Coordinates of C-alpha atoms in Angstrom, one line a residue:
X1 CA 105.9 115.8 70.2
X2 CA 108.1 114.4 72.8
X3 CA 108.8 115.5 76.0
X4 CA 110.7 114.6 79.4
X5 CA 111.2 111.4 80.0
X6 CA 109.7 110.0 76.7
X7 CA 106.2 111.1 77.2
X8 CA 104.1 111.1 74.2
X9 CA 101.7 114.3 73.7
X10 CA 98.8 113.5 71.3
X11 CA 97.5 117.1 69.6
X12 CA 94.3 116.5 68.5
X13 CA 91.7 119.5 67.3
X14 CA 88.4 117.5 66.2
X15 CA 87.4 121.8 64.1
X16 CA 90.8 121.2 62.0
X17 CA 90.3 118.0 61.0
X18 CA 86.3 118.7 60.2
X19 CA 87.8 121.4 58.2
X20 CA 90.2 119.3 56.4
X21 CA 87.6 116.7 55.4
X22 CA 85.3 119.2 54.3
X23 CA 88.0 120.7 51.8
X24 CA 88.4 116.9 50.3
X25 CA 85.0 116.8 50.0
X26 CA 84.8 119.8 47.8
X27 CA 87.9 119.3 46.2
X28 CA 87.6 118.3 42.0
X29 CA 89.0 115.6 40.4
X30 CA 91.6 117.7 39.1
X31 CA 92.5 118.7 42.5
X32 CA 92.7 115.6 44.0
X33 CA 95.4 114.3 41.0
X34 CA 97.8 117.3 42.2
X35 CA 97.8 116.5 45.7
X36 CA 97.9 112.9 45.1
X37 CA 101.2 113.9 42.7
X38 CA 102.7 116.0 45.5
X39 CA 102.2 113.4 48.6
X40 CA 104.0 110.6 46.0
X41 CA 106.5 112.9 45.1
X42 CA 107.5 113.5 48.9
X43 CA 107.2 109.9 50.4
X44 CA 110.2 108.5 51.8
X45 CA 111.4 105.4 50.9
X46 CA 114.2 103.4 52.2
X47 CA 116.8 102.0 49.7
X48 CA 119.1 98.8 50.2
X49 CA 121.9 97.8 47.8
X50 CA 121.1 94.7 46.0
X51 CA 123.1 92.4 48.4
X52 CA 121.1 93.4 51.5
X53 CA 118.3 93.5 49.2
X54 CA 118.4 89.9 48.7
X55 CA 119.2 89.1 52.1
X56 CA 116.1 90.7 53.7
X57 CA 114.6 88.5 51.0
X58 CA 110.6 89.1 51.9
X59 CA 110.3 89.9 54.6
X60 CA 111.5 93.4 53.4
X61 CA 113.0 93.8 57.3
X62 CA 116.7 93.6 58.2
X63 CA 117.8 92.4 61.5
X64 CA 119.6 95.1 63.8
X65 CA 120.5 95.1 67.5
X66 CA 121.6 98.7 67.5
X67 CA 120.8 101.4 65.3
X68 CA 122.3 104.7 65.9
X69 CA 121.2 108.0 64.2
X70 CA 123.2 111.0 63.7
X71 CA 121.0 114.3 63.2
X72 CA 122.9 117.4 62.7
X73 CA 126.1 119.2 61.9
X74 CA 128.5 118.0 64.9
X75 CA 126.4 114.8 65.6
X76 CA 126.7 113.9 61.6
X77 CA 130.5 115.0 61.8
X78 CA 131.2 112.7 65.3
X79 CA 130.1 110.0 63.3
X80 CA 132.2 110.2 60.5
X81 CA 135.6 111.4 62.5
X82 CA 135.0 108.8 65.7
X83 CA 133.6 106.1 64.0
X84 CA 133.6 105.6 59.9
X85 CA 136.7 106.3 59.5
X86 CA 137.6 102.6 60.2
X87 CA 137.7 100.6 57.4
X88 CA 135.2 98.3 59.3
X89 CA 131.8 100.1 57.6
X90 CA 130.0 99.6 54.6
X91 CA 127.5 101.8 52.9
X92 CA 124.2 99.5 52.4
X93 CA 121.5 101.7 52.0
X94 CA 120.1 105.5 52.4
X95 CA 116.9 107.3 52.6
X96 CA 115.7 108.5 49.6
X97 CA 113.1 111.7 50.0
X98 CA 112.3 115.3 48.0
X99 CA 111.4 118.6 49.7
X100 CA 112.1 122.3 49.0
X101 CA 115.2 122.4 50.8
X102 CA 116.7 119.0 50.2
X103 CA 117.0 119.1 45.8
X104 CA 119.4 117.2 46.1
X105 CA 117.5 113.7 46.0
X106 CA 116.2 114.1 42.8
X107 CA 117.7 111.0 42.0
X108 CA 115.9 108.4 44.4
X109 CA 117.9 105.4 42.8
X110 CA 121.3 106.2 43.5
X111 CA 122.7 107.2 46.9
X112 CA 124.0 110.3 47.6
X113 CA 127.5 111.4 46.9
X114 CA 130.3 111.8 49.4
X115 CA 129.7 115.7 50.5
X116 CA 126.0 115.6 49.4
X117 CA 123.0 116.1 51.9
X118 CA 121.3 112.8 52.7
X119 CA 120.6 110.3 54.7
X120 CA 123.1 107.5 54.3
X121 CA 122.9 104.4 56.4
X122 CA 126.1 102.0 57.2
X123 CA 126.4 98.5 58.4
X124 CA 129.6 97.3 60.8
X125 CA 131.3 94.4 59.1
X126 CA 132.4 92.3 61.7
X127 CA 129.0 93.0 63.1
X128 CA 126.1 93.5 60.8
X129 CA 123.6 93.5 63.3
X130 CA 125.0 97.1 63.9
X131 CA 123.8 100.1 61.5
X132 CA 124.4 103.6 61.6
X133 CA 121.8 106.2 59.5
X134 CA 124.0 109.4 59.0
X135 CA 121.4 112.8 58.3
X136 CA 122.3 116.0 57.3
X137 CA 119.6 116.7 55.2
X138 CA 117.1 118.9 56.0
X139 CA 113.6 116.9 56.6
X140 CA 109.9 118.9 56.0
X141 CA 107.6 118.4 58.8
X142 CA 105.0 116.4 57.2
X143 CA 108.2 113.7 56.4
X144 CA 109.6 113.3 59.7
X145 CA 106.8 110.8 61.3
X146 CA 107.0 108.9 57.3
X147 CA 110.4 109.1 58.2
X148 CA 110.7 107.4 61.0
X149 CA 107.8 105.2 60.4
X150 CA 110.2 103.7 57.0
X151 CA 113.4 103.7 58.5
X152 CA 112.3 101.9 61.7
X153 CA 110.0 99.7 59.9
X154 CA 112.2 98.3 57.9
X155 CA 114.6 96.9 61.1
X156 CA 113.0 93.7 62.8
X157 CA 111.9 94.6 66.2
X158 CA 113.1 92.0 68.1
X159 CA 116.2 93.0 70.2
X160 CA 116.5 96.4 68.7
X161 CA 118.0 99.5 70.0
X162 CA 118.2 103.0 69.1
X163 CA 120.5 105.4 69.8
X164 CA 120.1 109.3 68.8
X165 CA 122.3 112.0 68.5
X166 CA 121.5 115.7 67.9
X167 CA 122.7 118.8 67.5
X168 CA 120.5 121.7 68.9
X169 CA 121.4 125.6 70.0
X170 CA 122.6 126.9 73.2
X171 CA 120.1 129.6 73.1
X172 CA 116.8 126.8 72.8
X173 CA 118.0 125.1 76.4
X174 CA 115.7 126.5 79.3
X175 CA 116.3 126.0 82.8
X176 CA 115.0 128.2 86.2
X177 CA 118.9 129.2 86.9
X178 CA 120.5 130.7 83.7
X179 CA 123.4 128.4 82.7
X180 CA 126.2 130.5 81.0
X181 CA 127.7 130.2 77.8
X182 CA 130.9 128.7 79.2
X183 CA 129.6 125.6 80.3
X184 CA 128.4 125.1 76.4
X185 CA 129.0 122.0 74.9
X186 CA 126.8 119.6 77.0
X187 CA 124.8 116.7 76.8
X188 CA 121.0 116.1 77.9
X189 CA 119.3 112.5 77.5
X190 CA 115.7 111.6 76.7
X191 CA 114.4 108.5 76.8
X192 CA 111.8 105.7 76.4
X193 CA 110.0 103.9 78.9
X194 CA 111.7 100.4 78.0
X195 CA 115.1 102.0 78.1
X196 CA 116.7 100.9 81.6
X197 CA 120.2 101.4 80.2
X198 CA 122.6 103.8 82.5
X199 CA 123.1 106.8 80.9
X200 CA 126.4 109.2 80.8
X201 CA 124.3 112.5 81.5
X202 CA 121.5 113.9 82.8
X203 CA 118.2 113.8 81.9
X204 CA 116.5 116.9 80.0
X205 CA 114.8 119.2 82.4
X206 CA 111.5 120.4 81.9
X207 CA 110.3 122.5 80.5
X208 CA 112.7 121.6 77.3
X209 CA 111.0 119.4 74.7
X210 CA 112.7 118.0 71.8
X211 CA 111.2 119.0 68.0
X212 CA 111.9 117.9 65.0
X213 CA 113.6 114.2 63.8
X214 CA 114.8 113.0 67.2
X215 CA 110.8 114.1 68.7
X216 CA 109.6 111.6 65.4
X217 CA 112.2 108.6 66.0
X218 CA 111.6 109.0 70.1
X219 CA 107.9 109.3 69.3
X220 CA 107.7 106.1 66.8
X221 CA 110.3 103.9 69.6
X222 CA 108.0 104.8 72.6
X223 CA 104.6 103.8 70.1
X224 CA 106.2 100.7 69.3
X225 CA 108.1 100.6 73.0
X226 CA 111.4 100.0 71.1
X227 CA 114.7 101.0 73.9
X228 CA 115.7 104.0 72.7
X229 CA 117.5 107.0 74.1
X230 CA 118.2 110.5 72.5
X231 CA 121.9 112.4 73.6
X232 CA 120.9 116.2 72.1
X233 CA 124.0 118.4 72.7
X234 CA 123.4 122.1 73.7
X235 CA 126.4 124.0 71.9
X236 CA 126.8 127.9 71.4
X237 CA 128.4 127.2 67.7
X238 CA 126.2 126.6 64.6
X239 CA 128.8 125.5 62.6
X240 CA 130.9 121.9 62.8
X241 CA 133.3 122.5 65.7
X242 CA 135.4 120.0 67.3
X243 CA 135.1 120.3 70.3
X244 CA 131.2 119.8 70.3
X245 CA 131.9 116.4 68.0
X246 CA 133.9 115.3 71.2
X247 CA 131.2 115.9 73.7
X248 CA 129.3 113.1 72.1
X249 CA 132.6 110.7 73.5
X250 CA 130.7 109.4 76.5
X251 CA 127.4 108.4 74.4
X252 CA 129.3 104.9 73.5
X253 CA 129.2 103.9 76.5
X254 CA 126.0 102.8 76.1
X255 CA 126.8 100.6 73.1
X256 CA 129.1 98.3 74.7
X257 CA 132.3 96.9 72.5
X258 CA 129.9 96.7 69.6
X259 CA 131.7 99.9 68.5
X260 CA 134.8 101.4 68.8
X261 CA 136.4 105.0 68.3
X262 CA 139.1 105.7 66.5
X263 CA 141.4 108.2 69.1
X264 CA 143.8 108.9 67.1
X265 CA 142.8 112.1 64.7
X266 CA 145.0 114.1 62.4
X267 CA 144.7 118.0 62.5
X268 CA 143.7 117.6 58.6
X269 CA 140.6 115.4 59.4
X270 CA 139.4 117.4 61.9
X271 CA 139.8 120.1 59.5
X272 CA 138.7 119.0 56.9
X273 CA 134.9 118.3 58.9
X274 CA 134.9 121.5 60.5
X275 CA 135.6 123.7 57.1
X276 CA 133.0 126.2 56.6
X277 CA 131.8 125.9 52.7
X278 CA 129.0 128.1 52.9
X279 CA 129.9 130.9 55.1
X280 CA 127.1 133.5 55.1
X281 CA 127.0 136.8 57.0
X282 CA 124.9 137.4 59.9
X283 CA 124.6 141.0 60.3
X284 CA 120.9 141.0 59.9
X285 CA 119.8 137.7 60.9

C-alpha cells in the first residue's frame, strides 16, 4: 500500500499465513494441479515485437529513461489525444494477462486491438529511450504487484524514470475542510523518496492513500528506489470527459522536451474519446 509521500506500509499477519501454509499442507495432489493451473493461467507476462525482441537480445531488459503509465479512463484518453496522435509513436509491446473481468486477453500472442482493453506499450521514435504503457484494462488484485514487478523488470534500471497517471473519484478525496465539487478536476502528486523533480501540484494530503495499480508501480519504484512520481486526478465524472484529459496538461512538465503535445484538437477527436459505448443506468447503484 502506498501512502503520503511514498511511504511503504508492509501488512503482515504471522495467523494468516500459518493458516495458508497449513491448507498447502493438507491440500492433495489433485488440488495442488488446479491451483498451479489457475496461478499459470493469470501470470502476466510482458510481450515485445520481434524487432525489440532482438534488440534486448539476453539480457531480456530494454533501456528506458522515462516510462510513463496511463491508468484509467481520462489518463488513458490524455494519452492518446495529447500525445499518440503524432505520427512519432510506435506500438512495440503490451502486457499480456487473464482475469474475470479482462476476457479479452485470451489471446496472449497477439496485442490487443485498437478499441480493446489492454495494456499496450509505445516507444517515441526519435527517442526510444522513451515508452509509454497505456492501461485500460481492469487488473485483479493478486496481478497488480506481478504486474509491476514484469513491466518494470523488464526496463534497465539505470537512469529510469516513471511517471504515473490516474484517474480516481471526486467522492474518494478526503481532506479536514470539505472541497466542493466545483473545484473538481484537480491534480495530487505522490512520490518516491529519490524523486527531487519539481512538481506542478501539490502533494496528496493525508489521510488519502492511493490503491490499486499506481499503489503497486509506486510501491515496486520506492522497493527498487527508482524516481517516480504519481499525478492521480480527483474528477466528479466517471466517464472520459475532456476537460479532465486537460488537467493532466501541466504533468509534462516534468518530462522535459522528451515529449511534446499536440495542441491543436479537432471537435471529432475529442469526440470520438469521450463517446459513451456502454452507457448503463444508475438508478440503483
Amino acid at each position: 500500500m502506498a501512502t503520503f509521500f511514498g511511504e511503504v506500509l508492509s501488512v503482515y499477519s504471522r495467523a494468516v499465513e500459518e493458516d495458508e501454509y497449513d491448507d498447502l499442507e493438507d491440500e492433495n495432489e489433485e488440488d495442488a494441479q488446479i491451483r498451479r493451473e489457475i496461478e499459470e493461467k493469470r501470470e502476466v507476462r510482458v510481450r515485445w515485437c520481434p524487432e525489440v525482441s532482438e534488440s534486448v537480445g539476453s539480457s531480456e531488459q530494454l533501456q528506458c529513461s522515462n516510462l510513463i503509465i496511463a491508468v484509467g479512463p481520462n489518463a488513458a484518453g490524455f494519452i492518446s489525444a495529447y500525445v499518440l496522435r503524432s505520427e512519432n509513436w510506435t506500438q512495440v509491446g503490451w502486457v499480456s494477462l487473464w482475469n474475470e473481468r479482462s476476457r479479452g486477453s485470451n489471446r496472449p500472442d497477439t496485442a490487443p486491438q485498437p478499441g480493446e482493453p489492454g495494456c499496450v506499450i509505445y516507444r517515441q521514435n526519435s527517442c526510444p529511450s522513451v515508452l509509454i504503457c497505456q492501461c485500460t484494462c481492469y487488473i485483479a488484485e493478486d496481478q497488480l504487484f506481478q504486474w509491476a514487478e514484469k513491466v518494470l523488470g523488464s526496463m534497465q534500471r539505470r537512469s529510469l524514470s516513471v511517471t504515473v497517471l490516474s484517474d480516481a473519484p471526486l467522492a474518494e478525496y478526503k481532506v479536514p475542510d470539505y472541497l466542493s465539487g466545483g473545484d473538481a478536476p484537480f491534480l495530487r502528486a505522490l512520490k518516491t523518496i529519490t524523486y527531487t523533480s519539481t512538481l506542478p501540484c501539490p502533494l496528496l494530503e493525508q489521510p488519502n492513500i492511493i490503491t490499486g495499480l499506481p499503489a503497486a508501480v509506486l510501491s515496486h519504484c520506492q522497493v527498487q528506489r527508482i524516481p517516480a512520481v504519481l499525478f492521480q486526478c480527483f474528477t466528479d465524472v466517471i466517464h472520459p470527459d475532456s476537460v479532465t484529459m486537460e488537467t493532466y496538461k501541466p504533468i509534462l512538465s516534468c518530462l522535459g522536451t522528451s515529449v511534446k503535445l499536440e495542441t491543436c484538437l479537432s471537435v471529432e477527436t475529442l469526440q470520438k474519446l469521450t463517446r459513451i459505448h456502454d452507457a448503463q443506468s444508475n438508478l440503483y447503484t
